[in-house]
Amino acid sequence: MWLLVAIAAQFVNGSSAVIDKLLLKKSYPNPIGYTFWLGILGVFSLVFLPFGFRILNLSEAGLAFLAGIFFILAMLFYFYALFYGEASNSVILIGAISPVFTYIFSSLILGIELSSHQFVGFSILIFGGLILFFVESAPFRLKIGLFALASAFSFGLSNTLTKSVFEMTNFATGFIWIKLAGLFTVLAFLLLPALRGKILRPKGKDEFKSKWAYFLNRSYAGGGSVLIYYALLLGLPPLVDSTYNLKYVFIFLGGWLILRERFRGWALVGKIAALVVITLGILWLAVGEYYKSDAWASAGWAPDPQREVVWGVTFSQKFSEKLGSDPHTYFAVAQSANSKDGKVGEGAYWRENYDAIIKELKPKRIRLIAYWDMIEREEDKFDFQNLDYQMDEAAFSGARVILAVGRKLPRWPECHEPEWARAKSSKLKAQSLLKYIEAVVNRYKNHPALLYWQVENEPFLKFGECPPLDKEFLDEEITLVKSLDSNHPVLITDSGELGLWFGAVKRGDIFGTTMYRRIYNDTLGFIEYHLPPEFFGLKEKIIRRLTGEHEKKFIVSELAAEPWLPEQLYETALDEQLKYFDLDFFKNTIDYAKASGFDEYYLWGAEWWFWLKIKHNTPEFWEYAEKLLSRNNI
């Protein structure tokens, strides 16, 4: 609701700003006088007297007066900035920095913190305002910058104090007191001879030519002011203030059509780009607010918090072996109660890891990986011993398995092809890959543990040491699997944050998304996605509509439950790992995932939890996962 009110307010304020510029430059070049009469118009706030007005106590009245005083100061500095600069320059500069001050003051004074989706929308709108400022062709002048900075500072403090007043009283009372404070402030201008002269005896032959236009515009802008105050009552000050940049649309059009301001070349491109960014920011906030509203729930789109949720894990024999390659880890396993005769032989660690997952965590679902380079170490010689063990143990425990086949499979370096295949031509390598897939499918298509086939891992995401995607060959792989086994669905996966999903959804019988919140990028460093969990639900709805796949099953095939660091986990100090992924963040990730609305999740990190428990005597992650998976829904 606050967002709709704020948008309406910015529509009024944006068009009014263009008229302000027209009047100041051509008929009433007097920021002092303009501010004075703006404050005088505060007397019309008394129309709200019948709507619950009350007398405030001393502290409440003091806050209201401070809010009103800083509002008048903000407008005074605003009019000076507008007078000395272009309408599409000075106003936009204030719009870019004012929300930042509002956010700072709201955090310090009111303790307000923005949620993830709110912070993203706030940042997008600020970014749009900064684009506008930096593409301006007019030279930046220090005087304009100082007035804009002072105005933004005062707006930020006034907005925060206004919200504080509304938290103590009703809208009518707060609005009247704040506006009367502004009225008394501008009346104080008359006590200073220099200001009194500019108000009562302004210079300029055209000073009264458009006085009726001036008063009409002030009345019009007054409506926008009421809407802004009401939006502050309903919403958070930083978010309300960040919508200030919506004025750009109207200032851009008004500056072009009325004030004859011209924008060409890169300046025009930049302004259009900023308009797109600002629009995206508003849409982002709108979607987030809709998700939180009763309308979202009544439409049947909000996830049912009581729904049955199935939790599974991914297990990688390769990754487990690497974690277990440390001799201290082997020793710990050898001494554990699960070790066979206390001896550690070939493959002991990964089997201990897998057995513990099956017997202690007891997942109902598990994703296993048929690594080509482990099954076919020598050409045409297939070794299924280890994968047989994993499949059979899963079946014995009652767990159902997603079995991933292909060349691009989970865990670094993503591309898992045998050494002998690398020397082959692309055509011969493709033939060998299909032969391996055929062997795997034929061996396990009737296995009681098999639930789905997964063909390749995130094939549409360029990541890891793999060649670019060949869509035709991916289709050939999928066709081969379905021709050999028509009884089990094929899962195709894609990146949750970066993937478009479209190609994967169209090709698979089931679609799987990843869900990562903290990642590391070689260029950008550590990144935290400030995406609300509803992002995934919205993306699902959009893709279903675009593809027409309204009944297809969507799952989270990879829910990150271990840290993503510059080096491999077994190469990184434990304190560095826990710095980026501690137990609280693990628990928060589970809550986040449940709020996204899916009902089947495969956690990524079971090998790491076991490694922490065995090598580092840090069993908390394992114990929490055990609780989660054994109860299946916490």
XYZ file of C-alpha atoms in Angstrom:
634
model
C 0.000 0.000 0.000
C 2.788 2.442 0.919
C 4.373 1.919 -2.493
C 1.231 2.881 -4.417
C 0.857 5.997 -2.287
C 4.521 6.897 -2.816
C 4.249 6.435 -6.592
C 1.209 8.723 -6.715
C 3.071 11.277 -4.612
C 6.089 11.257 -6.928
C 3.824 11.720 -9.939
C 2.538 14.913 -8.356
C 5.925 16.055 -7.094
C 7.712 15.365 -10.359
C 5.379 17.449 -12.467
C 5.335 20.134 -9.784
C 9.147 20.288 -9.835
C 9.121 21.208 -13.513
C 6.647 24.006 -12.812
C 8.852 25.110 -9.901
C 11.763 25.468 -12.282
C 9.639 27.399 -14.768
C 8.423 29.836 -12.115
C 11.781 30.334 -10.420
C 13.641 31.115 -13.593
C 11.040 33.143 -15.412
C 8.793 34.830 -12.890
C 9.852 34.501 -9.260
C 13.615 33.998 -8.873
C 13.470 34.031 -5.084
C 14.139 30.763 -3.175
C 13.640 32.530 0.171
C 10.220 33.808 -0.828
C 9.281 30.510 -2.404
C 10.150 28.646 0.803
C 8.273 31.204 2.898
C 5.019 30.826 1.020
C 5.446 27.050 0.984
C 5.600 27.133 4.781
C 2.631 29.492 5.010
C 0.558 26.998 3.051
C 1.043 24.643 5.993
C -1.935 26.389 7.570
C -4.140 24.312 5.279
C -3.114 21.236 7.277
C -5.799 22.374 9.718
C -8.391 20.782 7.422
C -7.412 17.527 9.164
C -8.520 18.849 12.580
C -11.782 16.832 12.592
C -9.914 13.566 11.971
C -8.593 12.771 15.433
C -6.324 15.720 16.219
C -4.967 15.818 19.766
C -2.553 17.899 21.828
C 0.899 16.321 22.040
C 3.018 16.192 25.154
C 6.259 18.159 25.289
C 8.571 15.455 23.924
C 6.168 14.505 21.135
C 5.666 18.136 20.153
C 9.427 18.660 20.193
C 9.954 15.831 17.703
C 7.171 17.158 15.484
C 8.673 20.650 15.519
C 12.131 19.310 14.652
C 10.620 17.344 11.756
C 8.884 20.489 10.496
C 11.961 22.698 10.886
C 14.228 20.301 9.009
C 11.608 19.957 6.273
C 11.634 23.737 5.737
C 15.433 23.757 5.682
C 15.414 20.899 3.183
C 13.039 22.811 0.903
C 15.067 26.017 1.212
C 18.267 24.269 0.147
C 16.297 22.398 -2.512
C 15.008 25.651 -4.056
C 18.499 27.134 -4.072
C 19.864 24.043 -5.811
C 16.981 24.204 -8.277
C 17.590 27.902 -8.903
C 21.292 27.475 -9.689
C 21.046 24.262 -11.711
C 18.952 22.556 -14.361
C 15.760 20.942 -13.135
C 16.968 17.580 -14.384
C 20.299 18.076 -12.601
C 19.770 19.515 -9.143
C 16.580 17.613 -8.310
C 18.081 14.310 -9.423
C 21.227 14.847 -7.385
C 19.105 15.330 -4.281
C 17.050 12.265 -5.176
C 20.202 10.175 -5.448
C 21.641 11.035 -2.032
C 18.629 11.922 0.118
C 17.539 8.258 0.591
C 21.034 7.422 1.820
C 20.754 9.993 4.600
C 17.245 8.765 5.383
C 18.543 5.208 5.653
C 21.402 6.260 7.939
C 19.180 8.325 10.239
C 16.435 5.665 10.279
C 18.972 3.052 11.296
C 20.577 5.211 13.991
C 17.435 6.791 15.436
C 14.678 4.244 14.806
C 16.733 1.055 14.560
C 15.157 0.274 11.187
C 16.775 -2.487 9.136
C 15.756 -3.338 5.601
C 15.026 -6.927 4.595
C 17.017 -8.477 1.762
C 14.482 -7.690 -0.951
C 13.945 -4.173 0.409
C 17.678 -3.467 0.450
C 18.022 -4.700 -3.134
C 15.148 -2.480 -4.305
C 16.532 0.464 -2.337
C 19.980 -0.041 -3.901
C 18.574 -0.314 -7.422
C 16.724 2.983 -7.048
C 19.804 4.718 -5.646
C 21.870 3.326 -8.509
C 19.329 4.698 -10.989
C 19.607 8.126 -9.396
C 23.397 8.039 -9.586
C 23.241 7.129 -13.274
C 21.067 10.163 -13.852
C 23.469 12.455 -12.094
C 26.604 11.235 -13.840
C 25.116 11.425 -17.346
C 24.125 15.058 -16.928
C 25.752 17.245 -19.561
C 25.670 20.337 -17.336
C 28.976 20.930 -15.527
C 28.956 20.164 -11.842
C 29.276 23.267 -9.682
C 30.322 23.188 -6.058
C 27.538 25.580 -5.053
C 24.866 23.257 -6.467
C 26.510 20.264 -4.810
C 26.595 21.905 -1.394
C 22.957 22.976 -1.578
C 21.964 19.496 -2.761
C 23.940 17.855 0.040
C 22.393 20.133 2.664
C 18.925 19.484 1.261
C 19.441 15.707 1.229
C 20.757 15.752 4.801
C 17.756 17.767 5.995
C 15.266 15.598 4.094
C 16.797 12.481 5.622
C 16.513 13.798 9.157
C 13.023 15.203 8.590
C 11.752 11.910 7.125
C 13.129 9.943 10.059
C 11.684 12.298 12.668
C 8.351 12.278 10.827
C 8.191 8.483 11.037
C 8.985 8.734 14.744
C 6.095 11.166 15.228
C 3.677 8.894 13.345
C 4.697 5.994 15.582
C 3.523 8.026 18.591
C 0.275 9.466 17.242
C -2.228 9.292 14.387
C -1.749 10.730 10.904
C -3.917 13.841 11.316
C -2.234 14.885 14.548
C 1.289 14.284 13.314
C 0.710 15.992 9.979
C -0.817 19.119 11.545
C 1.916 19.526 14.158
C 4.703 19.079 11.603
C 3.153 21.555 9.167
C 2.478 24.099 11.903
C 6.128 23.772 12.912
C 7.046 24.641 9.343
C 4.636 27.586 9.442
C 6.240 29.024 12.583
C 9.700 28.468 11.092
C 9.010 30.543 7.989
C 7.294 33.236 10.064
C 10.601 33.496 11.917
C 12.174 34.501 8.589
C 10.369 37.834 8.979
C 12.431 38.626 12.067
C 15.557 38.952 9.927
C 15.569 42.174 7.850
C 17.494 40.639 4.940
C 15.044 37.769 4.618
C 12.011 39.979 5.291
C 12.956 42.177 2.343
C 13.233 39.220 -0.029
C 9.813 38.022 1.074
C 7.846 41.278 1.229
C 9.763 43.397 -1.299
C 11.274 41.011 -3.832
C 13.174 42.465 -6.769
C 12.332 41.772 -10.374
C 9.804 43.236 -12.735
C 8.123 39.883 -13.408
C 7.854 38.857 -9.799
C 4.032 38.811 -9.646
C 3.234 37.945 -13.246
C 2.507 34.282 -12.396
C 1.492 34.500 -8.762
C -1.737 32.606 -9.381
C 0.186 29.902 -11.174
C 2.512 29.824 -8.194
C -0.307 29.347 -5.673
C -2.030 26.776 -7.861
C 1.196 24.822 -8.176
C 1.741 25.006 -4.412
C -1.755 23.657 -3.845
C -1.081 20.898 -6.349
C 2.260 20.082 -4.723
C 0.538 20.132 -1.354
C -1.421 17.091 -2.432
C 1.844 15.343 -3.189
C 3.151 16.352 0.227
C 0.142 14.816 1.969
C 0.679 11.600 0.020
C 4.362 11.467 0.960
C 3.531 11.896 4.635
C 0.921 9.169 4.392
C 3.438 6.881 2.699
C 5.854 7.568 5.577
C 3.104 6.566 7.981
C 2.605 3.258 6.155
C 6.141 2.357 5.115
C 9.808 2.611 6.008
C 11.389 6.061 5.487
C 14.387 4.843 3.406
C 12.111 3.017 0.978
C 9.648 5.885 0.694
C 12.478 8.335 0.087
C 14.116 6.054 -2.487
C 11.035 6.442 -4.699
C 12.054 10.093 -5.035
C 13.867 9.152 -8.243
C 10.522 8.458 -9.913
C 10.358 12.193 -10.387
C 12.873 11.656 -13.170
C 10.198 10.476 -15.566
C 8.242 13.675 -15.216
C 11.251 15.968 -14.971
C 12.712 14.376 -18.083
C 9.504 14.877 -20.079
C 8.759 18.282 -18.598
C 12.310 19.502 -19.066
C 12.198 18.425 -22.708
C 8.709 19.647 -23.623
C 8.252 22.717 -21.419
C 11.684 23.987 -20.398
C 13.310 23.147 -23.744
C 16.133 21.246 -22.069
C 17.723 18.992 -24.677
C 19.311 15.595 -24.123
C 21.370 14.021 -26.890
C 23.855 11.265 -27.487
C 25.132 9.368 -24.488
C 23.292 11.683 -22.119
C 19.996 10.595 -23.637
C 21.053 6.933 -23.586
C 22.092 7.285 -19.956
C 18.796 8.863 -18.953
C 16.844 6.100 -20.651
C 19.051 3.496 -18.955
C 18.406 5.177 -15.613
C 14.678 5.144 -16.300
C 14.867 1.384 -16.909
C 16.864 0.841 -13.705
C 14.479 2.953 -11.633
C 11.495 1.124 -13.106
C 13.104 -2.219 -12.243
C 13.684 -0.991 -8.697
C 10.046 -0.025 -8.307
C 8.902 -3.335 -9.794
C 11.236 -5.195 -7.460
C 9.766 -3.459 -4.429
C 6.248 -3.936 -5.775
C 6.728 -7.672 -6.185
C 8.205 -7.931 -2.702
C 5.308 -6.029 -1.171
C 2.819 -8.163 -3.091
C 4.474 -11.311 -1.782
C 3.988 -10.055 1.768
C 0.382 -9.041 1.189
C -2.802 -10.992 1.789
C -3.427 -10.883 -1.966
C -0.457 -13.185 -2.568
C -1.734 -15.705 -0.040
C -5.334 -15.509 -1.271
C -4.133 -16.169 -4.817
C -2.765 -19.496 -3.595
C 0.843 -18.565 -4.388
C 2.209 -18.235 -0.865
C 3.860 -21.474 0.310
C 1.971 -23.477 2.884
C 4.143 -23.490 6.028
C 2.557 -26.812 7.021
C 3.281 -28.556 3.715
C 5.316 -31.757 3.717
C 8.926 -31.030 2.824
C 11.308 -33.772 1.702
C 14.975 -33.218 2.487
C 17.757 -35.057 0.719
C 21.508 -34.753 0.242
C 24.045 -34.977 -2.551
C 26.974 -37.343 -2.073
C 30.154 -37.162 -4.131
C 32.576 -40.054 -3.727
C 35.266 -37.927 -5.369
C 34.911 -35.024 -2.973
C 34.713 -37.297 0.045
C 37.941 -39.000 -1.017
C 39.696 -35.639 -1.269
C 38.524 -34.605 2.182
C 39.701 -37.965 3.490
C 43.124 -37.746 1.871
C 44.470 -35.981 4.987
C 46.225 -38.664 7.118
C 44.707 -37.194 10.289
C 41.278 -37.777 8.818
C 42.130 -41.382 8.007
C 43.361 -41.935 11.531
C 40.174 -40.482 12.965
C 38.077 -42.758 10.796
C 40.169 -45.766 11.686
C 39.485 -45.156 15.353
C 35.774 -44.478 14.909
C 33.161 -46.960 16.020
C 32.016 -47.458 12.443
C 35.401 -48.614 11.113
C 35.742 -52.224 10.115
C 38.236 -53.835 12.529
C 39.879 -50.450 13.022
C 41.654 -50.801 9.675
C 41.724 -48.302 6.903
C 41.966 -49.727 3.441
C 41.311 -48.364 -0.031
C 38.084 -46.383 -0.135
C 37.543 -46.688 3.618
C 36.958 -42.995 4.230
C 34.349 -42.326 1.574
C 32.505 -45.501 2.571
C 32.533 -44.464 6.215
C 31.213 -41.081 5.107
C 28.489 -42.617 2.962
C 27.504 -45.193 5.587
C 27.165 -42.447 8.180
C 24.917 -40.466 5.839
C 22.699 -43.477 5.221
C 22.586 -44.774 8.803
C 22.764 -41.578 10.861
C 21.263 -38.836 8.717
C 18.745 -41.249 7.154
C 17.781 -39.100 4.156
C 14.669 -40.032 2.213
C 16.320 -38.731 -0.949
C 19.935 -38.784 -2.089
C 21.606 -37.590 -5.268
C 24.469 -39.817 -6.420
C 26.925 -39.207 -9.241
C 28.031 -41.673 -11.911
C 31.396 -40.088 -12.683
C 32.523 -41.100 -16.163
C 36.225 -40.976 -15.222
C 35.658 -43.304 -12.242
C 33.413 -45.826 -13.964
C 35.393 -46.065 -17.216
C 39.009 -45.460 -16.204
C 40.042 -47.525 -19.211
C 38.143 -47.385 -22.474
C 35.342 -49.954 -22.708
C 36.127 -51.315 -19.226
C 33.342 -50.360 -16.837
C 33.753 -50.641 -13.080
C 30.471 -50.239 -11.198
C 31.629 -51.659 -7.877
C 31.583 -48.399 -5.898
C 28.390 -47.071 -7.466
C 26.726 -50.454 -6.917
C 27.596 -50.139 -3.246
C 26.067 -46.672 -3.027
C 22.890 -47.658 -4.867
C 22.436 -50.883 -2.889
C 22.948 -49.204 0.490
C 20.421 -46.539 -0.478
C 17.895 -49.181 -1.483
C 18.464 -51.131 1.741
C 17.778 -47.985 3.803
C 14.680 -47.069 1.802
C 16.180 -43.920 0.283
C 15.362 -42.984 -3.312
C 18.149 -41.849 -5.637
C 18.658 -39.222 -8.294
C 21.491 -40.637 -10.398
C 23.453 -38.036 -12.364
C 25.113 -39.047 -15.637
C 27.066 -37.125 -18.262
C 30.360 -35.307 -18.547
C 29.478 -32.106 -16.636
C 28.603 -33.347 -13.157
C 28.642 -31.948 -9.595
C 31.888 -30.945 -7.865
C 34.951 -29.231 -9.214
C 36.244 -29.221 -11.914
C 32.663 -29.913 -13.112
C 33.905 -31.637 -16.259
C 34.695 -35.245 -15.306
C 36.013 -37.105 -18.316
C 38.599 -39.920 -18.269
C 42.155 -39.197 -19.294
C 41.959 -41.430 -22.334
C 38.942 -39.538 -23.705
C 40.661 -36.162 -23.693
C 42.886 -37.063 -26.613
C 39.940 -38.027 -28.798
C 38.287 -35.786 -31.358
C 35.013 -34.154 -30.372
C 33.040 -36.630 -32.464
C 34.727 -39.723 -31.045
C 34.559 -38.338 -27.518
C 30.817 -37.779 -27.916
C 30.372 -41.367 -29.095
C 32.313 -42.654 -26.076
C 30.262 -40.478 -23.737
C 27.007 -41.869 -25.117
C 28.355 -45.406 -24.750
C 29.153 -44.767 -21.076
C 25.684 -43.257 -20.492
C 24.092 -46.284 -22.128
C 26.055 -48.611 -19.860
C 25.021 -46.726 -16.722
C 21.354 -46.536 -17.668
C 21.155 -50.208 -18.575
C 22.769 -51.200 -15.294
C 20.529 -49.170 -12.992
C 17.239 -48.652 -14.829
C 15.632 -51.479 -12.863
C 17.332 -50.716 -9.557
C 14.820 -50.336 -6.707
C 16.522 -47.180 -5.396
C 16.323 -45.231 -8.659
C 13.936 -42.262 -8.627
C 15.108 -39.893 -11.416
C 17.893 -39.642 -13.930
C 19.819 -36.385 -14.037
C 21.424 -35.666 -17.413
C 24.412 -33.313 -17.057
C 24.657 -30.733 -14.255
C 23.530 -27.178 -14.938
C 24.339 -27.574 -18.640
C 23.209 -24.023 -19.484
C 25.575 -22.409 -16.949
C 29.088 -21.696 -18.158
C 31.096 -22.789 -15.146
C 34.007 -25.119 -14.550
C 36.496 -26.636 -16.956
C 34.041 -27.732 -19.604
C 33.599 -26.732 -23.252
C 30.591 -24.586 -24.224
C 27.189 -26.245 -24.235
C 26.155 -28.113 -27.359
C 22.357 -28.041 -27.138
C 21.937 -30.599 -29.900
C 24.190 -33.063 -28.111
C 22.379 -32.434 -24.807
C 19.136 -33.324 -26.581
C 20.826 -36.471 -27.897
C 21.852 -37.484 -24.368
C 18.324 -36.930 -23.041
C 16.806 -38.860 -25.930
C 19.184 -41.765 -25.307
C 18.302 -41.989 -21.613
C 14.572 -41.889 -22.325
C 14.863 -44.501 -25.075
C 16.627 -46.878 -22.690
C 14.394 -46.194 -19.681
C 10.916 -44.786 -20.143
C 9.905 -45.513 -16.547
C 12.010 -42.906 -14.766
C 11.783 -39.126 -15.310
C 14.750 -37.081 -16.503
C 15.875 -34.152 -14.361
C 17.561 -31.134 -15.982
C 19.086 -28.497 -13.705
C 20.044 -24.838 -13.951
C 21.467 -22.075 -11.775
C 18.853 -20.550 -9.498
C 20.334 -17.070 -9.413
C 21.960 -16.763 -12.849
C 20.139 -19.267 -15.051
C 17.228 -18.419 -17.324
C 15.635 -21.837 -16.621
C 13.749 -21.806 -19.908
C 15.874 -24.358 -21.796
C 16.165 -26.700 -18.828
C 12.439 -26.623 -18.073
C 11.512 -27.354 -21.688
C 13.864 -30.345 -21.934
C 13.399 -32.129 -18.627
C 10.526 -34.102 -17.146
C 11.521 -32.481 -13.852
C 13.353 -29.207 -13.319
C 15.952 -28.641 -10.613
C 17.313 -25.293 -9.462
C 20.351 -24.526 -7.378
C 20.025 -22.202 -4.386
C 23.163 -20.359 -3.287
C 23.267 -17.313 -1.032
C 27.006 -16.708 -0.622
C 29.497 -17.381 -3.379
C 33.031 -16.501 -4.408
C 33.962 -15.081 -7.796
C 37.555 -14.770 -8.997
C 36.877 -11.261 -10.300
C 34.398 -9.816 -7.808
C 35.424 -11.702 -4.682
C 32.837 -12.729 -2.101
C 29.243 -12.047 -3.102
C 26.086 -12.399 -1.056
C 22.861 -12.548 -3.030
C 20.353 -10.256 -1.325
C 17.467 -12.075 -2.934
C 14.291 -12.723 -0.975
C 13.176 -16.365 -0.937
C 10.109 -15.269 -2.893
C 12.428 -14.571 -5.836
C 12.470 -18.275 -6.645
C 8.703 -18.621 -6.405
C 8.170 -15.638 -8.692
C 10.729 -16.949 -11.170
C 8.960 -20.297 -11.167
C 5.590 -18.665 -11.891
C 7.049 -16.629 -14.763
C 8.809 -19.619 -16.342
C 5.734 -21.822 -16.034
C 3.714 -19.179 -17.840
C 6.337 -18.713 -20.573
C 6.824 -22.434 -21.169
C 3.266 -23.587 -20.557
C 4.636 -26.215 -18.130
C 2.066 -25.673 -15.394
C 2.186 -29.193 -13.939
C 5.905 -29.979 -14.189
C 7.673 -30.721 -10.910
C 10.219 -28.132 -9.739
C 12.744 -29.084 -7.045
C 15.849 -27.582 -5.436
C 18.508 -29.974 -6.651
C 21.395 -28.203 -4.919
C 20.880 -26.210 -1.707
C 24.242 -24.819 -0.611
C 25.025 -25.960 2.939
C 28.798 -25.512 2.929
C 31.058 -22.485 2.297
C 32.151 -21.474 -1.201
C 35.723 -20.210 -0.899
C 38.620 -19.247 -3.210
C 40.372 -22.545 -2.439
C 38.993 -26.024 -1.865
C 37.690 -26.688 1.647
C 40.466 -29.158 2.411
C 42.953 -26.407 1.485
C 41.404 -23.723 3.723
C 41.752 -23.090 7.458
C 38.694 -24.044 9.490
C 38.193 -20.587 11.011
C 38.098 -19.126 7.494
C 35.440 -21.665 6.497
C 33.254 -20.953 9.503
C 33.657 -17.228 8.957
C 31.575 -17.514 5.786
C 29.298 -20.386 6.749
C 28.602 -20.903 10.442
C 25.873 -22.932 12.097
C 23.513 -19.966 12.414
C 23.790 -19.315 8.689
C 23.126 -23.014 8.034
C 19.912 -22.821 10.050
C 18.961 -19.553 8.385
C 19.549 -21.157 4.988
C 17.075 -23.914 5.831
C 14.455 -21.348 6.878
C 15.162 -19.371 3.707
C 14.759 -22.480 1.551
C 11.465 -23.447 3.167
C 10.159 -19.928 2.570
C 10.945 -20.245 -1.145
C 8.024 -22.647 -1.497
C 9.472 -25.860 -2.952
C 8.781 -29.230 -1.365
C 11.906 -31.224 -2.287
C 15.458 -30.107 -1.462
C 18.883 -31.727 -1.854
C 21.477 -30.287 0.511
C 25.015 -29.704 -0.717
C 27.636 -30.307 1.968
C 27.135 -33.710 3.624
C 30.782 -34.632 3.013
C 31.869 -31.397 4.709
C 29.678 -31.904 7.775
C 31.169 -35.394 8.261
C 34.693 -34.046 7.776
C 34.079 -31.358 10.424
C 32.807 -33.995 12.807
C 35.596 -36.537 12.233
C 38.644 -34.331 11.759
C 37.820 -31.108 13.590
C 35.596 -32.365 16.396
C 32.883 -29.994 15.214
C 29.742 -32.147 15.097
C 27.155 -29.346 15.278
C 26.493 -29.206 11.528
C 26.114 -32.960 11.336
C 23.798 -33.049 14.337
C 21.591 -30.300 12.943
C 21.394 -32.078 9.571
C 20.536 -35.312 11.373
C 17.676 -33.590 13.126
C 16.484 -32.008 9.894
C 16.577 -35.146 7.762
C 15.306 -37.595 10.360
C 12.216 -35.513 11.120
C 11.959 -34.573 7.435
C 10.305 -31.264 8.211
C 11.395 -28.888 11.003
